[in-house]
Amino acid sequence: MAKQKATNVHWHEGDITREHRSRLLGQRGATLWFTGLSGSGKSTLAVELEGFLHEQGALSYRLDGDNVRLGINRNLGFSAEDRSENIRRIGEVAKLFADCGVIALSSFISPYRADRDQVRSLHEAAGMDFIEIHVDCSLEVAEQRDPKGLYKKARAGEIKNFTGIDDPYEAPEKPEIHLHSDQQSLDEEVQIILGELQQRGIIGQTGSKQ
Amino acid sequence: MAKQKATNVHWHEGDITREHRSRLLGQRGATLWFTGLSGSGKSTLAVELEGFLHEQGALSYRLDGDNVRLGINRNLGFSAEDRSENIRRIGEVAKLFADCGVIALSSFISPYRADRDQVRSLHEAAGMDFIEIHVDCSLEVAEQRDPKGLYKKARAGEIKNFTGIDDPYEAPEKPEIHLHSDQQSLDEEVQIILGELQQRGIIGQTGSKQ
């Protein structure tokens, strides 16, 4: 962020725009949409990426189950309709953050292609970067990891409509980034994403600000 | 924002927190909740304040009808239930922005005390600043201004349940800031708010960064 001394006390240049905020932050807002099976490593990756971005002086914000499902979406359940509405609202919130100049990191299974494509359209219609990141992982590996014990419950029939077990995961057809979390290291994955952000000019080169 | 050169490529300090983001931005996130009659000048004030904040290098983001009613809340109408849900969602989004380190400027009539108090509780429970700003204005003046022609329609019965006409406006009992937009100038109002933000240490003193 440029250290900008107030040279007068009036603001006469009209409404503050996305471009003003980008200049202030030295980055461009964008939405990074992590999608993949439960246990594929979406959140672990988003957390790690957030640290790397912070170290470079870039502002990002994670949207995940902790702050969304318990907040703005706490009146939604898991019916097909509610799952779509869940993703729709997350997409709208991510877009607001991107508009603010922040790099929004959205980390949800988001199994349905139509829901993700709707969020993509929202962003693209507003001229904003939407980067779909498929955190690909075989069901076998994800189920073996089972960090929250959810696959076990799904197999036992205690959870219904669980993605990968009795509900489909519709893989992205042309994601901006396709990772294989059962073959790549966390560090490799982070470097691939940082490379994409730099190439697009969303952040500056590593170790320097735009 | 501190210009921070990456000295290594790994991040080992755990999850990025609100405090990390505050240090990065040189400000503390907060929600400024403008409430008042249609035509009281809430949005005009929020736009003006945003310019002043930007000039000081502070990052703020406006939530208003344009980006909320047409976005995340586009599936809500104007029934009592939907109006409450409208405010609830806006409150949750503002809280996310405040958590991100941004100064969220929420500008909606938000006529019901219970709805506003719920948003206040959300913030206070999370240790976040919630600054309720009553943009007070007599109904006579607001109706005279009628910038969107809405009072005229409400008087003609074309709009039902219009705040101040056939629906109540429940004024805040103890707002953090009580402005009188029919007596104070826009500049006076802005200076009062900036003073409050400085006093709380949300932003630095005018002309310098924290």
Short mmCIF file of C-alpha atoms in Angstrom, two decimals:
data_model
loop_
_atom_site.label_atom_id
_atom_site.label_comp_id
_atom_site.label_asym_id
_atom_site.label_seq_id
_atom_site.Cartn_x
_atom_site.Cartn_y
_atom_site.Cartn_z
CA MET A 1 0.00 0.00 0.00
CA ALA A 2 1.38 3.40 -0.93
CA LYS A 3 1.98 5.59 2.08
CA GLN A 4 -0.18 8.43 1.02
CA LYS A 5 -0.11 11.58 3.06
CA ALA A 6 -3.27 13.59 3.08
CA THR A 7 -2.41 16.76 1.25
CA ASN A 8 -5.81 18.30 1.70
CA VAL A 9 -8.91 17.37 3.58
CA HIS A 10 -11.34 17.17 0.70
CA TRP A 11 -11.99 14.40 -1.72
CA HIS A 12 -13.22 15.67 -5.05
CA GLU A 13 -12.40 12.85 -7.42
CA GLY A 14 -15.74 11.09 -7.43
CA ASP A 15 -16.58 7.65 -6.18
CA ILE A 16 -13.84 5.33 -5.12
CA THR A 17 -13.58 2.49 -7.61
CA ARG A 18 -12.08 -0.95 -7.78
CA GLU A 19 -9.09 0.61 -9.51
CA HIS A 20 -8.50 3.04 -6.63
CA ARG A 21 -8.49 0.16 -4.18
CA SER A 22 -6.15 -1.89 -6.36
CA ARG A 23 -3.65 0.94 -6.44
CA LEU A 24 -3.92 1.39 -2.70
CA LEU A 25 -3.28 -2.30 -2.05
CA GLY A 26 -0.77 -2.89 -4.82
CA GLN A 27 -2.67 -5.93 -6.00
CA ARG A 28 -5.78 -6.78 -8.00
CA GLY A 29 -8.77 -8.39 -6.36
CA ALA A 30 -9.66 -11.90 -7.53
CA THR A 31 -11.56 -14.98 -6.52
CA LEU A 32 -9.70 -18.26 -6.20
CA TRP A 33 -12.26 -21.01 -6.14
CA PHE A 34 -10.94 -24.26 -4.69
CA THR A 35 -13.13 -27.23 -5.55
CA GLY A 36 -12.67 -30.93 -4.87
CA LEU A 37 -13.72 -33.90 -2.76
CA SER A 38 -13.88 -33.78 0.99
CA GLY A 39 -10.37 -34.65 2.14
CA SER A 40 -8.74 -33.52 -1.11
CA GLY A 41 -6.79 -30.84 0.73
CA LYS A 42 -8.60 -27.68 -0.37
CA SER A 43 -8.55 -25.96 3.00
CA THR A 44 -5.01 -27.03 3.88
CA LEU A 45 -3.89 -25.53 0.59
CA ALA A 46 -5.89 -22.31 1.07
CA VAL A 47 -4.38 -21.85 4.54
CA GLU A 48 -0.86 -22.42 3.25
CA LEU A 49 -1.37 -20.09 0.29
CA GLU A 50 -2.74 -17.41 2.60
CA GLY A 51 0.50 -17.51 4.59
CA PHE A 52 2.64 -17.17 1.49
CA LEU A 53 0.54 -14.30 0.17
CA HIS A 54 0.71 -12.52 3.52
CA GLU A 55 4.47 -12.85 3.58
CA GLN A 56 4.53 -11.04 0.24
CA GLY A 57 2.35 -8.27 1.62
CA ALA A 58 -0.72 -9.39 -0.28
CA LEU A 59 -4.15 -9.26 1.34
CA SER A 60 -6.25 -12.38 1.03
CA TYR A 61 -9.27 -13.67 2.88
CA ARG A 62 -10.49 -17.22 3.27
CA LEU A 63 -14.13 -18.11 2.97
CA ASP A 64 -14.77 -21.54 4.38
CA GLY A 65 -17.20 -23.57 6.40
CA ASP A 66 -16.12 -21.94 9.65
CA ASN A 67 -17.02 -18.39 8.75
CA VAL A 68 -19.72 -18.97 6.13
CA ARG A 69 -21.76 -22.01 7.11
CA LEU A 70 -21.93 -20.64 10.65
CA GLY A 71 -22.57 -17.10 9.50
CA ILE A 72 -24.31 -15.87 6.39
CA ASN A 73 -25.42 -19.38 5.42
CA ARG A 74 -26.42 -20.65 8.82
CA ASN A 75 -30.07 -20.78 7.73
CA LEU A 76 -29.27 -23.23 4.94
CA GLY A 77 -29.36 -27.00 5.12
CA PHE A 78 -28.13 -29.65 2.73
CA SER A 79 -31.06 -30.09 0.34
CA ALA A 80 -30.20 -29.71 -3.34
CA GLU A 81 -31.79 -26.25 -3.31
CA ASP A 82 -29.93 -25.15 -0.20
CA ARG A 83 -26.62 -26.43 -1.49
CA SER A 84 -27.05 -24.34 -4.63
CA GLU A 85 -28.05 -21.29 -2.60
CA ASN A 86 -25.03 -21.89 -0.36
CA ILE A 87 -22.67 -21.70 -3.33
CA ARG A 88 -24.54 -18.77 -4.85
CA ARG A 89 -24.16 -16.67 -1.69
CA ILE A 90 -20.52 -17.63 -1.28
CA GLY A 91 -19.93 -16.60 -4.88
CA GLU A 92 -21.58 -13.23 -4.28
CA VAL A 93 -19.53 -12.64 -1.14
CA ALA A 94 -16.30 -13.64 -2.90
CA LYS A 95 -17.16 -11.20 -5.67
CA LEU A 96 -17.59 -8.38 -3.15
CA PHE A 97 -14.15 -9.17 -1.70
CA ALA A 98 -12.60 -9.28 -5.17
CA ASP A 99 -14.28 -5.95 -5.94
CA CYS A 100 -12.76 -4.59 -2.73
CA GLY A 101 -9.30 -5.55 -4.01
CA VAL A 102 -8.87 -8.62 -1.82
CA ILE A 103 -7.80 -12.06 -3.06
CA ALA A 104 -10.74 -14.18 -1.92
CA LEU A 105 -9.94 -17.83 -1.25
CA SER A 106 -13.12 -19.86 -1.39
CA SER A 107 -12.77 -23.42 -0.18
CA PHE A 108 -15.85 -25.61 -0.49
CA ILE A 109 -16.50 -28.97 -2.13
CA SER A 110 -18.88 -27.20 -4.55
CA PRO A 111 -19.59 -30.43 -6.42
CA TYR A 112 -21.98 -29.16 -9.10
CA ARG A 113 -20.66 -27.67 -12.31
CA ALA A 114 -23.69 -25.47 -12.88
CA ASP A 115 -23.28 -23.77 -9.48
CA ARG A 116 -19.60 -23.08 -10.06
CA ASP A 117 -20.24 -21.85 -13.57
CA GLN A 118 -22.82 -19.43 -12.26
CA VAL A 119 -20.25 -17.95 -9.89
CA ARG A 120 -17.77 -17.75 -12.76
CA SER A 121 -20.31 -15.88 -14.88
CA LEU A 122 -20.97 -13.40 -12.06
CA HIS A 123 -17.29 -12.55 -11.92
CA GLU A 124 -16.63 -12.49 -15.63
CA ALA A 125 -19.63 -10.25 -16.29
CA ALA A 126 -18.08 -7.75 -13.87
CA GLY A 127 -14.63 -8.05 -15.41
CA MET A 128 -13.19 -9.82 -12.39
CA ASP A 129 -10.74 -12.69 -12.23
CA PHE A 130 -12.28 -16.04 -11.34
CA ILE A 131 -9.67 -18.76 -10.98
CA GLU A 132 -11.12 -22.20 -10.59
CA ILE A 133 -8.67 -24.54 -8.90
CA HIS A 134 -9.51 -28.20 -9.07
CA VAL A 135 -7.87 -29.89 -6.12
CA ASP A 136 -8.02 -33.31 -7.67
CA CYS A 137 -7.50 -36.41 -5.60
CA SER A 138 -8.64 -39.99 -6.04
CA LEU A 139 -11.60 -41.01 -3.93
CA GLU A 140 -9.45 -43.78 -2.47
CA VAL A 141 -6.86 -41.34 -1.11
CA ALA A 142 -9.47 -38.84 0.10
CA GLU A 143 -11.37 -41.59 1.84
CA GLN A 144 -8.20 -42.95 3.41
CA ARG A 145 -7.35 -39.51 4.79
CA ASP A 146 -10.92 -38.89 6.00
CA PRO A 147 -9.76 -36.05 8.30
CA LYS A 148 -13.23 -35.41 9.69
CA GLY A 149 -14.42 -39.02 9.73
CA LEU A 150 -17.15 -38.10 7.26
CA TYR A 151 -16.53 -40.86 4.72
CA LYS A 152 -16.84 -43.41 7.47
CA LYS A 153 -20.21 -41.96 8.45
CA ALA A 154 -21.32 -41.79 4.81
CA ARG A 155 -20.37 -45.44 4.24
CA ALA A 156 -22.32 -46.34 7.37
CA GLY A 157 -25.33 -44.48 5.99
CA GLU A 158 -25.23 -41.90 8.79
CA ILE A 159 -24.71 -39.07 6.27
CA LYS A 160 -26.80 -39.05 3.13
CA ASN A 161 -25.94 -37.45 -0.22
CA PHE A 162 -22.24 -37.34 0.54
CA THR A 163 -20.13 -36.23 -2.41
CA GLY A 164 -18.23 -39.14 -3.91
CA ILE A 165 -20.26 -41.78 -2.09
CA ASP A 166 -23.93 -41.32 -2.92
CA ASP A 167 -23.80 -37.90 -4.58
CA PRO A 168 -21.78 -36.99 -7.65
CA TYR A 169 -18.72 -34.76 -7.88
CA GLU A 170 -18.78 -33.03 -11.23
CA ALA A 171 -15.16 -32.25 -12.02
CA PRO A 172 -14.38 -28.95 -13.74
CA GLU A 173 -13.90 -29.34 -17.47
CA LYS A 174 -11.52 -26.44 -17.96
CA PRO A 175 -10.29 -25.26 -14.57
CA GLU A 176 -7.68 -22.49 -14.65
CA ILE A 177 -5.52 -24.70 -12.43
CA HIS A 178 -5.68 -28.47 -12.10
CA LEU A 179 -3.76 -29.83 -9.13
CA HIS A 180 -3.29 -33.44 -8.07
CA SER A 181 -3.05 -33.38 -4.33
CA ASP A 182 -2.39 -37.12 -4.16
CA GLN A 183 0.75 -36.66 -6.27
CA GLN A 184 1.97 -33.10 -5.68
CA SER A 185 3.39 -31.60 -2.50
CA LEU A 186 1.69 -28.69 -0.78
CA ASP A 187 4.65 -26.52 -1.69
CA GLU A 188 4.39 -27.46 -5.37
CA GLU A 189 0.71 -26.63 -5.35
CA VAL A 190 1.29 -23.24 -3.74
CA GLN A 191 4.02 -22.36 -6.23
CA ILE A 192 1.76 -23.21 -9.17
CA ILE A 193 -0.95 -20.90 -7.85
CA LEU A 194 1.48 -18.08 -7.05
CA GLY A 195 2.85 -18.40 -10.58
CA GLU A 196 -0.63 -18.01 -12.03
CA LEU A 197 -1.35 -14.96 -9.85
CA GLN A 198 1.91 -13.36 -10.91
CA GLN A 199 1.38 -14.14 -14.57
CA ARG A 200 -2.01 -12.46 -14.43
CA GLY A 201 -0.55 -9.46 -12.62
CA ILE A 202 -2.82 -10.01 -9.62
CA ILE A 203 0.22 -9.90 -7.36
CA GLY A 204 3.76 -8.73 -8.09
CA GLN A 205 6.76 -10.98 -8.47
CA THR A 206 7.87 -12.88 -5.36
CA GLY A 207 9.80 -10.66 -3.03
CA SER A 208 8.68 -7.41 -4.54
CA LYS A 209 5.48 -5.43 -4.62
CA GLN A 210 3.77 -4.32 -7.80
CA MET B 1 0.58 -1.44 4.22
CA ALA B 2 4.11 -2.30 5.20
CA LYS B 3 6.30 -3.12 2.23
CA GLN B 4 7.36 -6.53 3.31
CA LYS B 5 9.98 -8.33 1.32
CA ALA B 6 9.74 -12.08 1.33
CA THR B 7 12.86 -13.25 3.15
CA ASN B 8 12.08 -16.90 2.69
CA VAL B 9 9.55 -18.88 0.77
CA HIS B 10 7.91 -20.75 3.59
CA TRP B 11 5.25 -19.64 5.98
CA HIS B 12 5.51 -21.40 9.32
CA GLU B 13 3.71 -19.08 11.66
CA GLY B 14 0.30 -20.73 11.63
CA ASP B 15 -2.95 -19.39 10.35
CA ILE B 16 -3.21 -15.78 9.32
CA THR B 17 -5.38 -13.93 11.79
CA ARG B 18 -7.28 -10.69 11.96
CA GLU B 19 -4.27 -9.19 13.72
CA HIS B 20 -1.92 -10.14 10.88
CA ARG B 21 -4.22 -8.43 8.41
CA SER B 22 -4.53 -5.34 10.60
CA ARG B 23 -0.77 -4.95 10.73
CA LEU B 24 -0.52 -5.45 6.99
CA LEU B 25 -3.11 -2.74 6.32
CA GLY B 26 -2.13 -0.38 9.11
CA GLN B 27 -5.73 -0.14 10.27
CA ARG B 28 -8.25 -2.15 12.22
CA GLY B 29 -11.31 -3.61 10.54
CA ALA B 30 -14.67 -2.27 11.69
CA THR B 31 -18.27 -1.99 10.64
CA LEU B 32 -19.82 1.45 10.32
CA TRP B 33 -23.56 1.00 10.22
CA PHE B 34 -25.39 3.99 8.75
CA THR B 35 -29.10 3.97 9.57
CA GLY B 36 -31.80 6.52 8.87
CA LEU B 37 -34.80 7.42 6.74
CA SER B 38 -34.74 7.25 2.98
CA GLY B 39 -33.36 10.60 1.87
CA SER B 40 -31.53 11.24 5.14
CA GLY B 41 -28.20 11.24 3.34
CA LYS B 42 -26.72 7.92 4.44
CA SER B 43 -25.28 6.96 1.08
CA THR B 44 -24.05 10.45 0.24
CA LEU B 45 -22.21 10.46 3.55
CA ALA B 46 -20.78 6.96 3.07
CA VAL B 47 -19.48 7.92 -0.40
CA GLU B 48 -17.88 11.10 0.95
CA LEU B 49 -16.32 9.30 3.91
CA GLU B 50 -14.95 6.63 1.61
CA GLY B 51 -13.10 9.31 -0.36
CA PHE B 52 -11.59 10.83 2.78
CA LEU B 53 -10.52 7.43 4.07
CA HIS B 54 -8.96 6.53 0.75
CA GLU B 55 -7.01 9.76 0.73
CA GLN B 56 -5.54 8.74 4.08
CA GLY B 57 -4.56 5.36 2.69
CA ALA B 58 -7.32 3.51 4.54
CA LEU B 59 -9.21 0.68 2.88
CA SER B 60 -12.97 0.81 3.17
CA TYR B 61 -15.76 -0.87 1.26
CA ARG B 62 -19.35 0.25 0.84
CA LEU B 63 -22.23 -2.17 1.10
CA ASP B 64 -25.36 -0.65 -0.33
CA GLY B 65 -28.40 -1.40 -2.40
CA ASP B 66 -26.42 -1.46 -5.62
CA ASN B 67 -24.09 -4.30 -4.73
CA VAL B 68 -26.18 -6.16 -2.14
CA ARG B 69 -29.83 -6.02 -3.17
CA LEU B 70 -28.79 -6.93 -6.71
CA GLY B 71 -26.32 -9.55 -5.52
CA ILE B 72 -26.39 -11.69 -2.44
CA ASN B 73 -29.87 -10.53 -1.50
CA ARG B 74 -31.47 -10.57 -4.91
CA ASN B 75 -33.72 -13.45 -3.87
CA LEU B 76 -35.26 -11.36 -1.08
CA GLY B 77 -38.37 -9.23 -1.27
CA PHE B 78 -39.79 -6.66 1.12
CA SER B 79 -41.90 -8.78 3.48
CA ALA B 80 -41.12 -8.35 7.18
CA GLU B 81 -39.29 -11.67 7.15
CA ASP B 82 -37.26 -10.81 4.05
CA ARG B 83 -36.34 -7.38 5.39
CA SER B 84 -34.94 -8.98 8.51
CA GLU B 85 -33.05 -11.57 6.49
CA ASN B 86 -31.75 -8.75 4.28
CA ILE B 87 -30.22 -7.00 7.28
CA ARG B 88 -28.98 -10.24 8.81
CA ARG B 89 -27.04 -11.14 5.65
CA ILE B 90 -25.64 -7.64 5.27
CA GLY B 91 -24.51 -7.80 8.89
CA GLU B 92 -22.75 -11.10 8.30
CA VAL B 93 -21.03 -9.77 5.18
CA ALA B 94 -19.94 -6.59 6.97
CA LYS B 95 -18.52 -8.73 9.75
CA LEU B 96 -16.47 -10.73 7.22
CA PHE B 97 -15.07 -7.48 5.82
CA ALA B 98 -14.28 -6.18 9.30
CA ASP B 99 -12.58 -9.50 10.07
CA CYS B 100 -10.56 -9.06 6.89
CA GLY B 101 -9.30 -5.70 8.19
CA VAL B 102 -11.51 -3.55 6.00
CA ILE B 103 -13.66 -0.65 7.21
CA ALA B 104 -17.10 -1.77 6.05
CA LEU B 105 -19.57 1.04 5.35
CA SER B 106 -23.09 -0.33 5.45
CA SER B 107 -25.74 2.05 4.23
CA PHE B 108 -29.34 0.83 4.49
CA ILE B 109 -32.45 2.28 6.12
CA SER B 110 -32.44 -0.71 8.52
CA PRO B 111 -35.48 0.61 10.38
CA TYR B 112 -35.89 -2.09 13.01
CA ARG B 113 -33.95 -1.90 16.24
CA ALA B 114 -33.97 -5.67 16.79
CA ASP B 115 -32.32 -6.31 13.42
CA ARG B 116 -29.59 -3.74 14.04
CA ASP B 117 -29.00 -5.00 17.55
CA GLN B 118 -28.57 -8.51 16.22
CA VAL B 119 -25.83 -7.27 13.89
CA ARG B 120 -24.24 -5.41 16.78
CA SER B 121 -24.23 -8.59 18.89
CA LEU B 122 -22.62 -10.56 16.08
CA HIS B 123 -19.75 -8.09 15.98
CA GLU B 124 -19.35 -7.60 19.70
CA ALA B 125 -19.32 -11.36 20.33
CA ALA B 126 -16.38 -11.57 17.94
CA GLY B 127 -14.58 -8.60 19.52
CA MET B 128 -15.15 -6.37 16.52
CA ASP B 129 -16.01 -2.70 16.35
CA PHE B 130 -19.61 -1.97 15.44
CA ILE B 131 -20.26 1.73 15.09
CA GLU B 132 -23.91 2.60 14.67
CA ILE B 133 -24.33 5.96 12.99
CA HIS B 134 -27.79 7.45 13.14
CA VAL B 135 -28.15 9.78 10.19
CA ASP B 136 -31.03 11.66 11.73
CA CYS B 137 -33.20 13.90 9.62
CA SER B 138 -36.76 15.09 10.03
CA LEU B 139 -39.30 13.30 7.89
CA GLU B 140 -40.26 16.70 6.44
CA VAL B 141 -36.76 17.35 5.12
CA ALA B 142 -36.26 13.79 3.90
CA GLU B 143 -39.58 13.87 2.10
CA GLN B 144 -38.81 17.25 0.59
CA ARG B 145 -35.51 15.92 -0.77
CA ASP B 146 -37.09 12.67 -2.02
CA PRO B 147 -34.08 11.95 -4.28
CA LYS B 148 -35.59 8.78 -5.72
CA GLY B 149 -39.20 9.91 -5.80
CA LEU B 150 -40.11 7.18 -3.35
CA TYR B 151 -42.00 9.30 -0.83
CA LYS B 152 -44.21 10.55 -3.61
CA LYS B 153 -45.02 6.98 -4.60
CA ALA B 154 -45.56 5.96 -0.98
CA ARG B 155 -47.96 8.87 -0.42
CA ALA B 156 -49.81 7.85 -3.56
CA GLY B 157 -50.09 4.32 -2.23
CA GLU B 158 -47.91 2.90 -4.98
CA ILE B 159 -45.36 1.64 -2.45
CA LYS B 160 -46.61 -0.10 0.67
CA ASN B 161 -44.84 -0.36 4.03
CA PHE B 162 -42.57 2.57 3.32
CA THR B 163 -40.45 3.61 6.29
CA GLY B 164 -41.70 6.86 7.81
CA ILE B 165 -45.02 6.76 5.93
CA ASP B 166 -46.79 3.53 6.74
CA ASP B 167 -43.99 1.61 8.42
CA PRO B 168 -42.08 2.69 11.52
CA TYR B 169 -38.48 3.86 11.80
CA GLU B 170 -37.16 2.77 15.15
CA ALA B 171 -34.42 5.25 15.99
CA PRO B 172 -31.30 3.92 17.74
CA GLU B 173 -31.39 4.52 21.49
CA LYS B 174 -27.65 4.73 21.99
CA PRO B 175 -25.91 5.05 18.64
CA GLU B 176 -22.16 5.53 18.77
CA ILE B 177 -22.64 8.59 16.56
CA HIS B 178 -25.79 10.68 16.20
CA LEU B 179 -25.73 13.02 13.25
CA HIS B 180 -28.36 15.55 12.17
CA SER B 181 -28.11 15.74 8.43
CA ASP B 182 -30.75 18.46 8.26
CA GLN B 183 -28.54 20.71 10.38
CA GLN B 184 -24.94 19.61 9.84
CA SER B 185 -22.87 19.89 6.69
CA LEU B 186 -21.50 16.82 4.96
CA ASP B 187 -18.01 17.93 5.92
CA GLU B 188 -18.97 18.25 9.59
CA GLU B 189 -20.46 14.79 9.54
CA VAL B 190 -17.36 13.29 7.94
CA GLN B 191 -15.07 14.95 10.47
CA ILE B 192 -17.11 13.60 13.39
CA ILE B 193 -16.82 10.07 12.05
CA LEU B 194 -13.12 10.37 11.28
CA GLY B 195 -12.59 11.65 14.82
CA GLU B 196 -14.34 8.60 16.24
CA LEU B 197 -12.29 6.24 14.06
CA GLN B 198 -9.08 7.92 15.17
CA GLN B 199 -10.06 7.91 18.81
CA ARG B 200 -10.69 4.19 18.65
CA GLY B 201 -7.40 3.61 16.87
CA ILE B 202 -9.16 2.13 13.85
CA ILE B 203 -7.25 4.54 11.62
CA GLY B 204 -4.23 6.69 12.38
CA GLN B 205 -4.26 10.45 12.81
CA THR B 206 -5.12 12.47 9.70
CA GLY B 207 -2.15 12.76 7.41
CA SER B 208 -0.20 9.94 8.96
CA LYS B 209 -0.50 6.19 9.01
CA GLN B 210 -0.63 4.09 12.16
#
